[in-house]
Structure formats: C-alpha cells, structure tokens
Amino acid sequence: RGAAKKYPQMELSRVGIFGGAAGGHTAKRGLLAHPVFFMVGVADCGCHDNRMDKIWWNEAWMGWPIGPHYEEQSNITQVHRLRGKLLLIVGEVDRNVDPASTMKVVDALIRADKDFDLLVIPGHGHGAAGTKYGRRRQADFFVRHLLGVEPRGP
C-alpha cells in the first residue's frame, strides 16, 4: 500500500507475490494470511514447514524446542485458507530445501480440494524458477491471473 502511494500506476486490486526458499514459504503464506490483498502467488522451492527444513536454520529464528508455533507457521497445516491462485515450482534435485516439503503441500492441497498449479523442473535444484523456463512460466502465471489475458508464449 505504501508503494502504491509512491507509484500511483500500481493497482492494489491486482497484487501478486513470489519468492524462493524462505521466500517461497512467505509467498504462499501471503496468500494464506492475506487473501484479500494477495490474489496470485508463486512459491519456488519453498520450505513450507520448518519442521522439515534444516533444523539449525529454523532454531535461529523460531527457537528451541519445536513447539506449537512451528505448526502454526506451517503452510501445510494452513492450506484450508487458500483463496488465490497458486503456482508451486520445485526442482527435482533440490539439495538445499527438500522437494518433499513442496510435495507435502501438494498432498495437503489435494486433501483440502484446493486448486493450484505445480511445476516440477527435472534435473534442476534449488531456485528452479530462475531457469529460463521457470522465469517464463512464472511471468505467464502472473499475466494470466493478474491481467486476465493469455500470455504470448515463448
């Protein structure tokens, strides 16, 4: 909202969010926690549940021991709140954030009967959305769902 005050050409009725790794968690969390503001999100290689990620990393920010706050911050346990359009991108061989984190979200979304898109990029690791194909698919997703037009393609 602050940026829209500075840049009046921004349309607050069409806001999207994207991110990778912890930013992937945050992009999906934006759709879950602020569904009226964020309508479209792309989450790349998200660590969607901090109980599954590198525990030393999460302990630095969330503390020890693992308590109820870990579950409350899980994108897996909150999928019932999804209202916007979501694209999940994951590299098949991500060695930084286990692709199982994204697959657990996929499973939870299916169980909650939520619509979403999934792009698995074979042979790629962490940050698969940064590939040429991943960047195009991400941009096309925003064009399709925020501008309401079909992208021109590759």
PDB file of C-alpha atoms in Angstrom:
ATOM      1  CA  ARG A   1       0.000   0.000   0.000  1.00  0.00           C
ATOM      2  CA  GLY A   2       2.925   2.285   0.737  1.00  0.00           C
ATOM      3  CA  ALA A   3       4.450   1.621  -2.660  1.00  0.00           C
ATOM      4  CA  ALA A   4       1.125   2.419  -4.339  1.00  0.00           C
ATOM      5  CA  LYS A   5       1.160   5.842  -2.708  1.00  0.00           C
ATOM      6  CA  LYS A   6       4.551   6.493  -4.274  1.00  0.00           C
ATOM      7  CA  TYR A   7       3.716   4.820  -7.602  1.00  0.00           C
ATOM      8  CA  PRO A   8       0.047   5.577  -8.399  1.00  0.00           C
ATOM      9  CA  GLN A   9       0.186   3.357 -11.503  1.00  0.00           C
ATOM     10  CA  MET A  10       0.157   0.332  -9.178  1.00  0.00           C
ATOM     11  CA  GLU A  11      -3.228  -1.327  -8.931  1.00  0.00           C
ATOM     12  CA  LEU A  12      -3.975  -2.617  -5.457  1.00  0.00           C
ATOM     13  CA  SER A  13      -6.829  -4.659  -6.869  1.00  0.00           C
ATOM     14  CA  ARG A  14      -4.280  -6.885  -8.664  1.00  0.00           C
ATOM     15  CA  VAL A  15      -1.415  -7.826  -6.360  1.00  0.00           C
ATOM     16  CA  GLY A  16       0.804 -10.870  -6.682  1.00  0.00           C
ATOM     17  CA  ILE A  17       3.675 -12.208  -4.597  1.00  0.00           C
ATOM     18  CA  PHE A  18       6.592 -14.512  -5.379  1.00  0.00           C
ATOM     19  CA  GLY A  19       9.644 -15.878  -3.657  1.00  0.00           C
ATOM     20  CA  GLY A  20      12.063 -18.769  -3.364  1.00  0.00           C
ATOM     21  CA  ALA A  21      13.222 -20.904  -0.418  1.00  0.00           C
ATOM     22  CA  ALA A  22      12.181 -18.988   2.718  1.00  0.00           C
ATOM     23  CA  GLY A  23      10.649 -16.519   0.263  1.00  0.00           C
ATOM     24  CA  GLY A  24       8.680 -19.426  -1.218  1.00  0.00           C
ATOM     25  CA  HIS A  25       7.255 -20.055   2.229  1.00  0.00           C
ATOM     26  CA  THR A  26       6.494 -16.342   2.536  1.00  0.00           C
ATOM     27  CA  ALA A  27       4.836 -16.119  -0.895  1.00  0.00           C
ATOM     28  CA  LYS A  28       2.474 -18.959  -0.058  1.00  0.00           C
ATOM     29  CA  ARG A  29       1.945 -17.548   3.445  1.00  0.00           C
ATOM     30  CA  GLY A  30       0.963 -14.215   1.858  1.00  0.00           C
ATOM     31  CA  LEU A  31      -1.868 -15.969   0.009  1.00  0.00           C
ATOM     32  CA  LEU A  32      -2.929 -17.814   3.161  1.00  0.00           C
ATOM     33  CA  ALA A  33      -2.696 -14.974   5.678  1.00  0.00           C
ATOM     34  CA  HIS A  34      -3.709 -12.034   3.479  1.00  0.00           C
ATOM     35  CA  PRO A  35      -6.071 -13.450   0.837  1.00  0.00           C
ATOM     36  CA  VAL A  36      -7.865 -10.155   0.276  1.00  0.00           C
ATOM     37  CA  PHE A  37      -4.597  -8.398  -0.621  1.00  0.00           C
ATOM     38  CA  PHE A  38      -2.573 -11.096  -2.430  1.00  0.00           C
ATOM     39  CA  MET A  39      -4.531 -12.751  -5.220  1.00  0.00           C
ATOM     40  CA  VAL A  40      -1.768 -14.612  -7.035  1.00  0.00           C
ATOM     41  CA  GLY A  41       1.387 -16.221  -5.712  1.00  0.00           C
ATOM     42  CA  VAL A  42       4.341 -18.206  -6.987  1.00  0.00           C
ATOM     43  CA  ALA A  43       6.333 -20.216  -4.452  1.00  0.00           C
ATOM     44  CA  ASP A  44       9.651 -21.623  -5.669  1.00  0.00           C
ATOM     45  CA  CYS A  45      11.411 -24.359  -3.675  1.00  0.00           C
ATOM     46  CA  GLY A  46       9.606 -23.271  -0.525  1.00  0.00           C
ATOM     47  CA  CYS A  47      10.488 -24.618   2.881  1.00  0.00           C
ATOM     48  CA  HIS A  48       6.796 -24.801   3.683  1.00  0.00           C
ATOM     49  CA  ASP A  49       7.123 -26.470   7.058  1.00  0.00           C
ATOM     50  CA  ASN A  50      10.049 -25.535   9.277  1.00  0.00           C
ATOM     51  CA  ARG A  51       9.870 -28.909  10.982  1.00  0.00           C
ATOM     52  CA  MET A  52      11.132 -30.418   7.701  1.00  0.00           C
ATOM     53  CA  ASP A  53      13.876 -27.922   6.883  1.00  0.00           C
ATOM     54  CA  LYS A  54      17.414 -27.699   8.243  1.00  0.00           C
ATOM     55  CA  ILE A  55      16.612 -27.519  11.950  1.00  0.00           C
ATOM     56  CA  TRP A  56      19.677 -25.388  12.808  1.00  0.00           C
ATOM     57  CA  TRP A  57      18.385 -22.694  10.441  1.00  0.00           C
ATOM     58  CA  ASN A  58      14.920 -22.613  11.950  1.00  0.00           C
ATOM     59  CA  GLU A  59      16.144 -22.772  15.530  1.00  0.00           C
ATOM     60  CA  ALA A  60      17.972 -19.490  14.931  1.00  0.00           C
ATOM     61  CA  TRP A  61      14.678 -17.744  14.138  1.00  0.00           C
ATOM     62  CA  MET A  62      11.974 -19.807  15.818  1.00  0.00           C
ATOM     63  CA  GLY A  63      13.791 -21.102  18.881  1.00  0.00           C
ATOM     64  CA  TRP A  64      14.087 -24.464  20.547  1.00  0.00           C
ATOM     65  CA  PRO A  65      12.315 -26.670  21.384  1.00  0.00           C
ATOM     66  CA  ILE A  66       9.959 -27.245  18.492  1.00  0.00           C
ATOM     67  CA  GLY A  67       6.576 -26.204  19.815  1.00  0.00           C
ATOM     68  CA  PRO A  68       3.093 -25.345  18.616  1.00  0.00           C
ATOM     69  CA  HIS A  69       4.434 -22.218  16.889  1.00  0.00           C
ATOM     70  CA  TYR A  70       6.156 -24.439  14.310  1.00  0.00           C
ATOM     71  CA  GLU A  71       2.812 -25.975  13.331  1.00  0.00           C
ATOM     72  CA  GLU A  72       1.108 -22.566  13.306  1.00  0.00           C
ATOM     73  CA  GLN A  73       3.718 -21.293  10.818  1.00  0.00           C
ATOM     74  CA  SER A  74       3.423 -24.340   8.568  1.00  0.00           C
ATOM     75  CA  ASN A  75       1.983 -23.731   5.115  1.00  0.00           C
ATOM     76  CA  ILE A  76       0.912 -27.370   5.159  1.00  0.00           C
ATOM     77  CA  THR A  77      -1.421 -27.023   8.129  1.00  0.00           C
ATOM     78  CA  GLN A  78      -2.919 -23.788   6.789  1.00  0.00           C
ATOM     79  CA  VAL A  79      -3.869 -24.835   3.219  1.00  0.00           C
ATOM     80  CA  HIS A  80      -7.588 -24.632   4.039  1.00  0.00           C
ATOM     81  CA  ARG A  81      -7.158 -20.823   3.973  1.00  0.00           C
ATOM     82  CA  LEU A  82      -6.054 -20.680   0.299  1.00  0.00           C
ATOM     83  CA  ARG A  83      -8.282 -18.476  -1.863  1.00  0.00           C
ATOM     84  CA  GLY A  84      -5.964 -17.079  -4.536  1.00  0.00           C
ATOM     85  CA  LYS A  85      -4.164 -18.596  -7.491  1.00  0.00           C
ATOM     86  CA  LEU A  86      -1.029 -20.535  -6.533  1.00  0.00           C
ATOM     87  CA  LEU A  87       1.834 -21.876  -8.619  1.00  0.00           C
ATOM     88  CA  LEU A  88       4.318 -24.127  -6.834  1.00  0.00           C
ATOM     89  CA  ILE A  89       7.680 -24.582  -8.562  1.00  0.00           C
ATOM     90  CA  VAL A  90      10.236 -27.113  -7.396  1.00  0.00           C
ATOM     91  CA  GLY A  91      13.476 -28.513  -8.746  1.00  0.00           C
ATOM     92  CA  GLU A  92      13.558 -32.286  -8.804  1.00  0.00           C
ATOM     93  CA  VAL A  93      17.030 -32.493  -7.254  1.00  0.00           C
ATOM     94  CA  ASP A  94      16.993 -29.581  -4.816  1.00  0.00           C
ATOM     95  CA  ARG A  95      19.695 -30.283  -2.213  1.00  0.00           C
ATOM     96  CA  ASN A  96      19.006 -27.178  -0.149  1.00  0.00           C
ATOM     97  CA  VAL A  97      15.260 -27.456   0.522  1.00  0.00           C
ATOM     98  CA  ASP A  98      13.946 -30.998   0.228  1.00  0.00           C
ATOM     99  CA  PRO A  99      11.344 -31.205  -2.570  1.00  0.00           C
ATOM    100  CA  ALA A 100       9.305 -33.295  -0.119  1.00  0.00           C
ATOM    101  CA  SER A 101       8.304 -30.006   1.529  1.00  0.00           C
ATOM    102  CA  THR A 102       6.530 -28.932  -1.663  1.00  0.00           C
ATOM    103  CA  MET A 103       5.060 -32.412  -2.133  1.00  0.00           C
ATOM    104  CA  LYS A 104       3.605 -32.308   1.403  1.00  0.00           C
ATOM    105  CA  VAL A 105       1.913 -29.009   0.461  1.00  0.00           C
ATOM    106  CA  VAL A 106       0.623 -30.609  -2.746  1.00  0.00           C
ATOM    107  CA  ASP A 107      -0.799 -33.520  -0.753  1.00  0.00           C
ATOM    108  CA  ALA A 108      -2.478 -31.166   1.739  1.00  0.00           C
ATOM    109  CA  LEU A 109      -3.916 -29.013  -1.080  1.00  0.00           C
ATOM    110  CA  ILE A 110      -5.377 -32.075  -2.776  1.00  0.00           C
ATOM    111  CA  ARG A 111      -6.853 -33.326   0.510  1.00  0.00           C
ATOM    112  CA  ALA A 112      -8.398 -29.859   1.040  1.00  0.00           C
ATOM    113  CA  ASP A 113      -9.754 -29.909  -2.549  1.00  0.00           C
ATOM    114  CA  LYS A 114      -7.920 -26.675  -3.424  1.00  0.00           C
ATOM    115  CA  ASP A 115      -6.990 -25.717  -6.987  1.00  0.00           C
ATOM    116  CA  PHE A 116      -3.319 -24.938  -7.664  1.00  0.00           C
ATOM    117  CA  ASP A 117      -0.644 -25.370 -10.302  1.00  0.00           C
ATOM    118  CA  LEU A 118       2.555 -27.378  -9.885  1.00  0.00           C
ATOM    119  CA  LEU A 119       5.691 -27.181 -11.994  1.00  0.00           C
ATOM    120  CA  VAL A 120       8.433 -29.736 -11.317  1.00  0.00           C
ATOM    121  CA  ILE A 121      11.612 -28.984 -13.244  1.00  0.00           C
ATOM    122  CA  PRO A 122      13.541 -32.241 -13.743  1.00  0.00           C
ATOM    123  CA  GLY A 123      17.296 -32.172 -13.289  1.00  0.00           C
ATOM    124  CA  HIS A 124      17.283 -28.775 -11.553  1.00  0.00           C
ATOM    125  CA  GLY A 125      17.974 -27.944  -7.963  1.00  0.00           C
ATOM    126  CA  HIS A 126      17.356 -25.038  -5.652  1.00  0.00           C
ATOM    127  CA  GLY A 127      15.899 -21.972  -7.337  1.00  0.00           C
ATOM    128  CA  ALA A 128      14.377 -23.788 -10.300  1.00  0.00           C
ATOM    129  CA  ALA A 129      12.168 -20.751 -11.000  1.00  0.00           C
ATOM    130  CA  GLY A 130      15.366 -18.957 -12.006  1.00  0.00           C
ATOM    131  CA  THR A 131      15.786 -21.153 -15.067  1.00  0.00           C
ATOM    132  CA  LYS A 132      14.745 -19.714 -18.425  1.00  0.00           C
ATOM    133  CA  TYR A 133      11.662 -21.942 -18.478  1.00  0.00           C
ATOM    134  CA  GLY A 134      10.846 -21.255 -14.826  1.00  0.00           C
ATOM    135  CA  ARG A 135      11.042 -17.469 -15.306  1.00  0.00           C
ATOM    136  CA  ARG A 136       8.713 -17.619 -18.297  1.00  0.00           C
ATOM    137  CA  ARG A 137       6.189 -19.843 -16.548  1.00  0.00           C
ATOM    138  CA  GLN A 138       6.220 -17.572 -13.505  1.00  0.00           C
ATOM    139  CA  ALA A 139       5.698 -14.448 -15.637  1.00  0.00           C
ATOM    140  CA  ASP A 140       2.957 -16.172 -17.663  1.00  0.00           C
ATOM    141  CA  PHE A 141       1.173 -17.147 -14.441  1.00  0.00           C
ATOM    142  CA  PHE A 142       1.056 -13.528 -13.279  1.00  0.00           C
ATOM    143  CA  VAL A 143      -0.034 -12.244 -16.697  1.00  0.00           C
ATOM    144  CA  ARG A 144      -2.796 -14.834 -16.926  1.00  0.00           C
ATOM    145  CA  HIS A 145      -4.147 -14.320 -13.417  1.00  0.00           C
ATOM    146  CA  LEU A 146      -3.483 -10.633 -12.743  1.00  0.00           C
ATOM    147  CA  LEU A 147      -4.029  -9.138 -16.198  1.00  0.00           C
ATOM    148  CA  GLY A 148      -6.625 -11.661 -17.316  1.00  0.00           C
ATOM    149  CA  VAL A 149      -5.041 -12.288 -20.716  1.00  0.00           C
ATOM    150  CA  GLU A 150      -3.352 -15.280 -22.217  1.00  0.00           C
ATOM    151  CA  PRO A 151       0.431 -14.788 -22.470  1.00  0.00           C
ATOM    152  CA  ARG A 152       2.079 -14.702 -25.866  1.00  0.00           C
ATOM    153  CA  GLY A 153       4.179 -17.754 -25.028  1.00  0.00           C
ATOM    154  CA  PRO A 154       7.898 -18.420 -25.558  1.00  0.00           C
TER     155      PRO A 154
END
